[in-house]
Amino acid sequence: IRVITETAWHSLFARNMFVQIHDMVKLETHDPAFTIVHVPGFKSVPAIDGTNSDVFIIVDYGKQLILI
């Protein structure tokens, strides 16, 4: 899993939740199964975006992407 987030404390949380790869050779060839993009500062506009509220979790299995 690759985690991209706006805040340092969310990044620290993800580091504690998921197993890290410490071997540089494995890290260079690692292809994450999913990428999580966490943007708590972004609020959707339900009328435009088709969401039920201004917060959302979108999962695209084809692109292996999770947007929170």
PDB file of N, CA and C in Angstrom:
ATOM      1  N   ILE A   1       0.851  -1.175   0.000  1.00  0.00           N
ATOM      2  CA  ILE A   1       0.000   0.000   0.000  1.00  0.00           C
ATOM      3  C   ILE A   1       0.893   1.232   0.000  1.00  0.00           C
ATOM      4  N   ARG A   2       0.531   2.199  -0.822  1.00  0.00           N
ATOM      5  CA  ARG A   2       1.201   3.502  -0.814  1.00  0.00           C
ATOM      6  C   ARG A   2       0.197   4.492  -0.230  1.00  0.00           C
ATOM      7  N   VAL A   3       0.628   5.295   0.724  1.00  0.00           N
ATOM      8  CA  VAL A   3      -0.253   6.274   1.356  1.00  0.00           C
ATOM      9  C   VAL A   3       0.292   7.671   1.079  1.00  0.00           C
ATOM     10  N   ILE A   4      -0.568   8.531   0.553  1.00  0.00           N
ATOM     11  CA  ILE A   4      -0.232   9.929   0.309  1.00  0.00           C
ATOM     12  C   ILE A   4      -1.226  10.750   1.113  1.00  0.00           C
ATOM     13  N   THR A   5      -0.724  11.652   1.959  1.00  0.00           N
ATOM     14  CA  THR A   5      -1.614  12.445   2.801  1.00  0.00           C
ATOM     15  C   THR A   5      -1.080  13.858   2.974  1.00  0.00           C
ATOM     16  N   GLU A   6      -1.950  14.783   3.393  1.00  0.00           N
ATOM     17  CA  GLU A   6      -1.554  16.181   3.572  1.00  0.00           C
ATOM     18  C   GLU A   6      -0.881  16.436   4.916  1.00  0.00           C
ATOM     19  N   THR A   7      -1.146  15.617   5.874  1.00  0.00           N
ATOM     20  CA  THR A   7      -0.673  15.926   7.219  1.00  0.00           C
ATOM     21  C   THR A   7       0.325  14.887   7.717  1.00  0.00           C
ATOM     22  N   ALA A   8       1.277  15.359   8.498  1.00  0.00           N
ATOM     23  CA  ALA A   8       2.325  14.478   9.020  1.00  0.00           C
ATOM     24  C   ALA A   8       1.748  13.428   9.965  1.00  0.00           C
ATOM     25  N   TRP A   9       0.796  13.807  10.794  1.00  0.00           N
ATOM     26  CA  TRP A   9       0.302  12.838  11.773  1.00  0.00           C
ATOM     27  C   TRP A   9      -0.506  11.726  11.115  1.00  0.00           C
ATOM     28  N   HIS A  10      -1.155  12.006   9.990  1.00  0.00           N
ATOM     29  CA  HIS A  10      -1.832  10.937   9.260  1.00  0.00           C
ATOM     30  C   HIS A  10      -0.806   9.995   8.618  1.00  0.00           C
ATOM     31  N   SER A  11       0.299  10.551   8.168  1.00  0.00           N
ATOM     32  CA  SER A  11       1.372   9.727   7.616  1.00  0.00           C
ATOM     33  C   SER A  11       1.967   8.824   8.689  1.00  0.00           C
ATOM     34  N   LEU A  12       2.172   9.360   9.881  1.00  0.00           N
ATOM     35  CA  LEU A  12       2.671   8.558  11.003  1.00  0.00           C
ATOM     36  C   LEU A  12       1.693   7.447  11.362  1.00  0.00           C
ATOM     37  N   PHE A  13       0.416   7.757  11.344  1.00  0.00           N
ATOM     38  CA  PHE A  13      -0.610   6.753  11.627  1.00  0.00           C
ATOM     39  C   PHE A  13      -0.509   5.601  10.622  1.00  0.00           C
ATOM     40  N   ALA A  14      -0.383   5.940   9.342  1.00  0.00           N
ATOM     41  CA  ALA A  14      -0.291   4.910   8.302  1.00  0.00           C
ATOM     42  C   ALA A  14       0.975   4.074   8.468  1.00  0.00           C
ATOM     43  N   ARG A  15       2.074   4.701   8.859  1.00  0.00           N
ATOM     44  CA  ARG A  15       3.322   3.957   9.091  1.00  0.00           C
ATOM     45  C   ARG A  15       3.163   2.934  10.202  1.00  0.00           C
ATOM     46  N   ASN A  16       2.387   3.276  11.209  1.00  0.00           N
ATOM     47  CA  ASN A  16       2.174   2.352  12.320  1.00  0.00           C
ATOM     48  C   ASN A  16       1.179   1.249  11.975  1.00  0.00           C
ATOM     49  N   MET A  17       0.289   1.491  11.030  1.00  0.00           N
ATOM     50  CA  MET A  17      -0.751   0.522  10.687  1.00  0.00           C
ATOM     51  C   MET A  17      -0.293  -0.541   9.692  1.00  0.00           C
ATOM     52  N   PHE A  18       0.622  -0.183   8.800  1.00  0.00           N
ATOM     53  CA  PHE A  18       1.008  -1.077   7.713  1.00  0.00           C
ATOM     54  C   PHE A  18       2.476  -1.471   7.833  1.00  0.00           C
ATOM     55  N   VAL A  19       2.808  -2.647   7.317  1.00  0.00           N
ATOM     56  CA  VAL A  19       4.179  -3.160   7.361  1.00  0.00           C
ATOM     57  C   VAL A  19       5.044  -2.355   6.392  1.00  0.00           C
ATOM     58  N   GLN A  20       6.204  -1.912   6.867  1.00  0.00           N
ATOM     59  CA  GLN A  20       7.130  -1.164   6.034  1.00  0.00           C
ATOM     60  C   GLN A  20       8.150  -2.098   5.395  1.00  0.00           C
ATOM     61  N   ILE A  21       8.633  -1.703   4.231  1.00  0.00           N
ATOM     62  CA  ILE A  21       9.694  -2.445   3.554  1.00  0.00           C
ATOM     63  C   ILE A  21      11.003  -1.736   3.867  1.00  0.00           C
ATOM     64  N   HIS A  22      11.921  -2.427   4.519  1.00  0.00           N
ATOM     65  CA  HIS A  22      13.200  -1.829   4.902  1.00  0.00           C
ATOM     66  C   HIS A  22      14.332  -2.231   3.959  1.00  0.00           C
ATOM     67  N   ASP A  23      14.143  -3.266   3.160  1.00  0.00           N
ATOM     68  CA  ASP A  23      15.155  -3.723   2.214  1.00  0.00           C
ATOM     69  C   ASP A  23      15.077  -2.851   0.957  1.00  0.00           C
ATOM     70  N   MET A  24      16.143  -2.098   0.668  1.00  0.00           N
ATOM     71  CA  MET A  24      16.128  -1.162  -0.456  1.00  0.00           C
ATOM     72  C   MET A  24      15.938  -1.866  -1.807  1.00  0.00           C
ATOM     73  N   VAL A  25      16.459  -3.068  -1.953  1.00  0.00           N
ATOM     74  CA  VAL A  25      16.294  -3.807  -3.209  1.00  0.00           C
ATOM     75  C   VAL A  25      14.820  -4.148  -3.422  1.00  0.00           C
ATOM     76  N   LYS A  26      14.160  -4.629  -2.378  1.00  0.00           N
ATOM     77  CA  LYS A  26      12.734  -4.941  -2.477  1.00  0.00           C
ATOM     78  C   LYS A  26      11.913  -3.672  -2.681  1.00  0.00           C
ATOM     79  N   LEU A  27      12.329  -2.583  -2.035  1.00  0.00           N
ATOM     80  CA  LEU A  27      11.601  -1.322  -2.141  1.00  0.00           C
ATOM     81  C   LEU A  27      11.641  -0.780  -3.568  1.00  0.00           C
ATOM     82  N   GLU A  28      12.781  -0.925  -4.235  1.00  0.00           N
ATOM     83  CA  GLU A  28      12.915  -0.432  -5.608  1.00  0.00           C
ATOM     84  C   GLU A  28      12.021  -1.193  -6.581  1.00  0.00           C
ATOM     85  N   THR A  29      11.769  -2.459  -6.313  1.00  0.00           N
ATOM     86  CA  THR A  29      10.949  -3.264  -7.223  1.00  0.00           C
ATOM     87  C   THR A  29       9.506  -3.417  -6.744  1.00  0.00           C
ATOM     88  N   HIS A  30       9.191  -2.832  -5.590  1.00  0.00           N
ATOM     89  CA  HIS A  30       7.849  -2.976  -5.014  1.00  0.00           C
ATOM     90  C   HIS A  30       6.817  -2.205  -5.835  1.00  0.00           C
ATOM     91  N   ASP A  31       5.727  -2.872  -6.142  1.00  0.00           N
ATOM     92  CA  ASP A  31       4.597  -2.249  -6.827  1.00  0.00           C
ATOM     93  C   ASP A  31       3.396  -2.346  -5.892  1.00  0.00           C
ATOM     94  N   PRO A  32       2.980  -1.234  -5.265  1.00  0.00           N
ATOM     95  CA  PRO A  32       1.900  -1.312  -4.285  1.00  0.00           C
ATOM     96  C   PRO A  32       0.582  -1.748  -4.914  1.00  0.00           C
ATOM     97  N   ALA A  33      -0.152  -2.583  -4.180  1.00  0.00           N
ATOM     98  CA  ALA A  33      -1.446  -3.072  -4.661  1.00  0.00           C
ATOM     99  C   ALA A  33      -2.469  -1.941  -4.721  1.00  0.00           C
ATOM    100  N   PHE A  34      -2.409  -1.023  -3.774  1.00  0.00           N
ATOM    101  CA  PHE A  34      -3.327   0.112  -3.736  1.00  0.00           C
ATOM    102  C   PHE A  34      -2.586   1.378  -3.348  1.00  0.00           C
ATOM    103  N   THR A  35      -3.081   2.503  -3.832  1.00  0.00           N
ATOM    104  CA  THR A  35      -2.608   3.810  -3.406  1.00  0.00           C
ATOM    105  C   THR A  35      -3.762   4.496  -2.701  1.00  0.00           C
ATOM    106  N   ILE A  36      -3.516   4.937  -1.476  1.00  0.00           N
ATOM    107  CA  ILE A  36      -4.512   5.677  -0.703  1.00  0.00           C
ATOM    108  C   ILE A  36      -4.114   7.145  -0.734  1.00  0.00           C
ATOM    109  N   VAL A  37      -5.009   7.991  -1.233  1.00  0.00           N
ATOM    110  CA  VAL A  37      -4.789   9.433  -1.240  1.00  0.00           C
ATOM    111  C   VAL A  37      -5.745  10.022  -0.212  1.00  0.00           C
ATOM    112  N   HIS A  38      -5.175  10.605   0.834  1.00  0.00           N
ATOM    113  CA  HIS A  38      -5.966  11.132   1.944  1.00  0.00           C
ATOM    114  C   HIS A  38      -5.853  12.652   1.938  1.00  0.00           C
ATOM    115  N   VAL A  39      -6.955  13.335   1.650  1.00  0.00           N
ATOM    116  CA  VAL A  39      -6.964  14.795   1.577  1.00  0.00           C
ATOM    117  C   VAL A  39      -8.091  15.353   2.448  1.00  0.00           C
ATOM    118  N   PRO A  40      -7.860  15.438   3.760  1.00  0.00           N
ATOM    119  CA  PRO A  40      -8.920  15.896   4.659  1.00  0.00           C
ATOM    120  C   PRO A  40      -9.318  17.353   4.440  1.00  0.00           C
ATOM    121  N   GLY A  41      -8.468  18.141   3.794  1.00  0.00           N
ATOM    122  CA  GLY A  41      -8.798  19.538   3.540  1.00  0.00           C
ATOM    123  C   GLY A  41      -9.725  19.735   2.354  1.00  0.00           C
ATOM    124  N   PHE A  42      -9.937  18.697   1.565  1.00  0.00           N
ATOM    125  CA  PHE A  42     -10.803  18.798   0.389  1.00  0.00           C
ATOM    126  C   PHE A  42     -12.226  18.423   0.758  1.00  0.00           C
ATOM    127  N   LYS A  43     -13.152  19.275   0.435  1.00  0.00           N
ATOM    128  CA  LYS A  43     -14.576  19.003   0.666  1.00  0.00           C
ATOM    129  C   LYS A  43     -15.281  18.979  -0.685  1.00  0.00           C
ATOM    130  N   SER A  44     -16.076  17.959  -0.902  1.00  0.00           N
ATOM    131  CA  SER A  44     -16.821  17.882  -2.160  1.00  0.00           C
ATOM    132  C   SER A  44     -18.057  18.774  -2.093  1.00  0.00           C
ATOM    133  N   VAL A  45     -18.584  19.085  -3.246  1.00  0.00           N
ATOM    134  CA  VAL A  45     -19.837  19.833  -3.358  1.00  0.00           C
ATOM    135  C   VAL A  45     -20.870  18.826  -3.855  1.00  0.00           C
ATOM    136  N   PRO A  46     -21.759  18.367  -2.969  1.00  0.00           N
ATOM    137  CA  PRO A  46     -22.688  17.293  -3.334  1.00  0.00           C
ATOM    138  C   PRO A  46     -23.490  17.548  -4.613  1.00  0.00           C
ATOM    139  N   ALA A  47     -23.920  18.768  -4.834  1.00  0.00           N
ATOM    140  CA  ALA A  47     -24.719  19.072  -6.023  1.00  0.00           C
ATOM    141  C   ALA A  47     -23.908  18.905  -7.307  1.00  0.00           C
ATOM    142  N   ILE A  48     -22.617  19.143  -7.237  1.00  0.00           N
ATOM    143  CA  ILE A  48     -21.755  19.039  -8.417  1.00  0.00           C
ATOM    144  C   ILE A  48     -21.144  17.646  -8.537  1.00  0.00           C
ATOM    145  N   ASP A  49     -20.682  17.103  -7.405  1.00  0.00           N
ATOM    146  CA  ASP A  49     -19.920  15.856  -7.411  1.00  0.00           C
ATOM    147  C   ASP A  49     -20.773  14.598  -7.302  1.00  0.00           C
ATOM    148  N   GLY A  50     -22.049  14.735  -6.990  1.00  0.00           N
ATOM    149  CA  GLY A  50     -22.922  13.568  -6.889  1.00  0.00           C
ATOM    150  C   GLY A  50     -22.717  12.759  -5.625  1.00  0.00           C
ATOM    151  N   THR A  51     -22.185  13.383  -4.581  1.00  0.00           N
ATOM    152  CA  THR A  51     -22.008  12.705  -3.298  1.00  0.00           C
ATOM    153  C   THR A  51     -23.168  13.052  -2.379  1.00  0.00           C
ATOM    154  N   ASN A  52     -23.309  12.299  -1.298  1.00  0.00           N
ATOM    155  CA  ASN A  52     -24.392  12.568  -0.349  1.00  0.00           C
ATOM    156  C   ASN A  52     -24.027  13.639   0.663  1.00  0.00           C
ATOM    157  N   SER A  53     -22.735  13.898   0.850  1.00  0.00           N
ATOM    158  CA  SER A  53     -22.282  14.934   1.776  1.00  0.00           C
ATOM    159  C   SER A  53     -20.941  15.459   1.282  1.00  0.00           C
ATOM    160  N   ASP A  54     -20.329  16.348   2.063  1.00  0.00           N
ATOM    161  CA  ASP A  54     -19.050  16.918   1.632  1.00  0.00           C
ATOM    162  C   ASP A  54     -17.854  16.022   1.953  1.00  0.00           C
ATOM    163  N   VAL A  55     -18.074  14.918   2.653  1.00  0.00           N
ATOM    164  CA  VAL A  55     -17.006  13.942   2.916  1.00  0.00           C
ATOM    165  C   VAL A  55     -17.295  12.665   2.131  1.00  0.00           C
ATOM    166  N   PHE A  56     -16.250  11.926   1.774  1.00  0.00           N
ATOM    167  CA  PHE A  56     -16.452  10.773   0.900  1.00  0.00           C
ATOM    168  C   PHE A  56     -15.270   9.815   0.975  1.00  0.00           C
ATOM    169  N   ILE A  57     -15.506   8.602   0.569  1.00  0.00           N
ATOM    170  CA  ILE A  57     -14.471   7.606   0.308  1.00  0.00           C
ATOM    171  C   ILE A  57     -14.806   7.008  -1.050  1.00  0.00           C
ATOM    172  N   ILE A  58     -13.894   7.151  -1.980  1.00  0.00           N
ATOM    173  CA  ILE A  58     -14.098   6.632  -3.329  1.00  0.00           C
ATOM    174  C   ILE A  58     -13.044   5.563  -3.584  1.00  0.00           C
ATOM    175  N   VAL A  59     -13.472   4.399  -4.043  1.00  0.00           N
ATOM    176  CA  VAL A  59     -12.560   3.296  -4.338  1.00  0.00           C
ATOM    177  C   VAL A  59     -12.682   2.954  -5.818  1.00  0.00           C
ATOM    178  N   ASP A  60     -11.562   2.978  -6.521  1.00  0.00           N
ATOM    179  CA  ASP A  60     -11.512   2.574  -7.926  1.00  0.00           C
ATOM    180  C   ASP A  60     -10.640   1.326  -8.003  1.00  0.00           C
ATOM    181  N   TYR A  61     -11.281   0.165  -8.122  1.00  0.00           N
ATOM    182  CA  TYR A  61     -10.545  -1.099  -8.139  1.00  0.00           C
ATOM    183  C   TYR A  61      -9.720  -1.249  -9.414  1.00  0.00           C
ATOM    184  N   GLY A  62     -10.179  -0.677 -10.507  1.00  0.00           N
ATOM    185  CA  GLY A  62      -9.443  -0.765 -11.766  1.00  0.00           C
ATOM    186  C   GLY A  62      -8.112  -0.025 -11.707  1.00  0.00           C
ATOM    187  N   LYS A  63      -8.130   1.156 -11.098  1.00  0.00           N
ATOM    188  CA  LYS A  63      -6.906   1.958 -10.966  1.00  0.00           C
ATOM    189  C   LYS A  63      -6.172   1.679  -9.662  1.00  0.00           C
ATOM    190  N   GLN A  64      -6.750   0.836  -8.823  1.00  0.00           N
ATOM    191  CA  GLN A  64      -6.183   0.494  -7.510  1.00  0.00           C
ATOM    192  C   GLN A  64      -5.924   1.769  -6.697  1.00  0.00           C
ATOM    193  N   LEU A  65      -6.959   2.609  -6.621  1.00  0.00           N
ATOM    194  CA  LEU A  65      -6.851   3.914  -5.987  1.00  0.00           C
ATOM    195  C   LEU A  65      -7.985   4.109  -4.997  1.00  0.00           C
ATOM    196  N   ILE A  66      -7.650   4.621  -3.821  1.00  0.00           N
ATOM    197  CA  ILE A  66      -8.646   4.958  -2.807  1.00  0.00           C
ATOM    198  C   ILE A  66      -8.477   6.431  -2.489  1.00  0.00           C
ATOM    199  N   LEU A  67      -9.550   7.197  -2.596  1.00  0.00           N
ATOM    200  CA  LEU A  67      -9.532   8.629  -2.322  1.00  0.00           C
ATOM    201  C   LEU A  67     -10.397   8.889  -1.106  1.00  0.00           C
ATOM    202  N   ILE A  68      -9.783   9.430  -0.056  1.00  0.00           N
ATOM    203  CA  ILE A  68     -10.502   9.706   1.192  1.00  0.00           C
ATOM    204  C   ILE A  68     -10.447  11.206   1.444  1.00  0.00           C
TER     205      ILE A  68
END
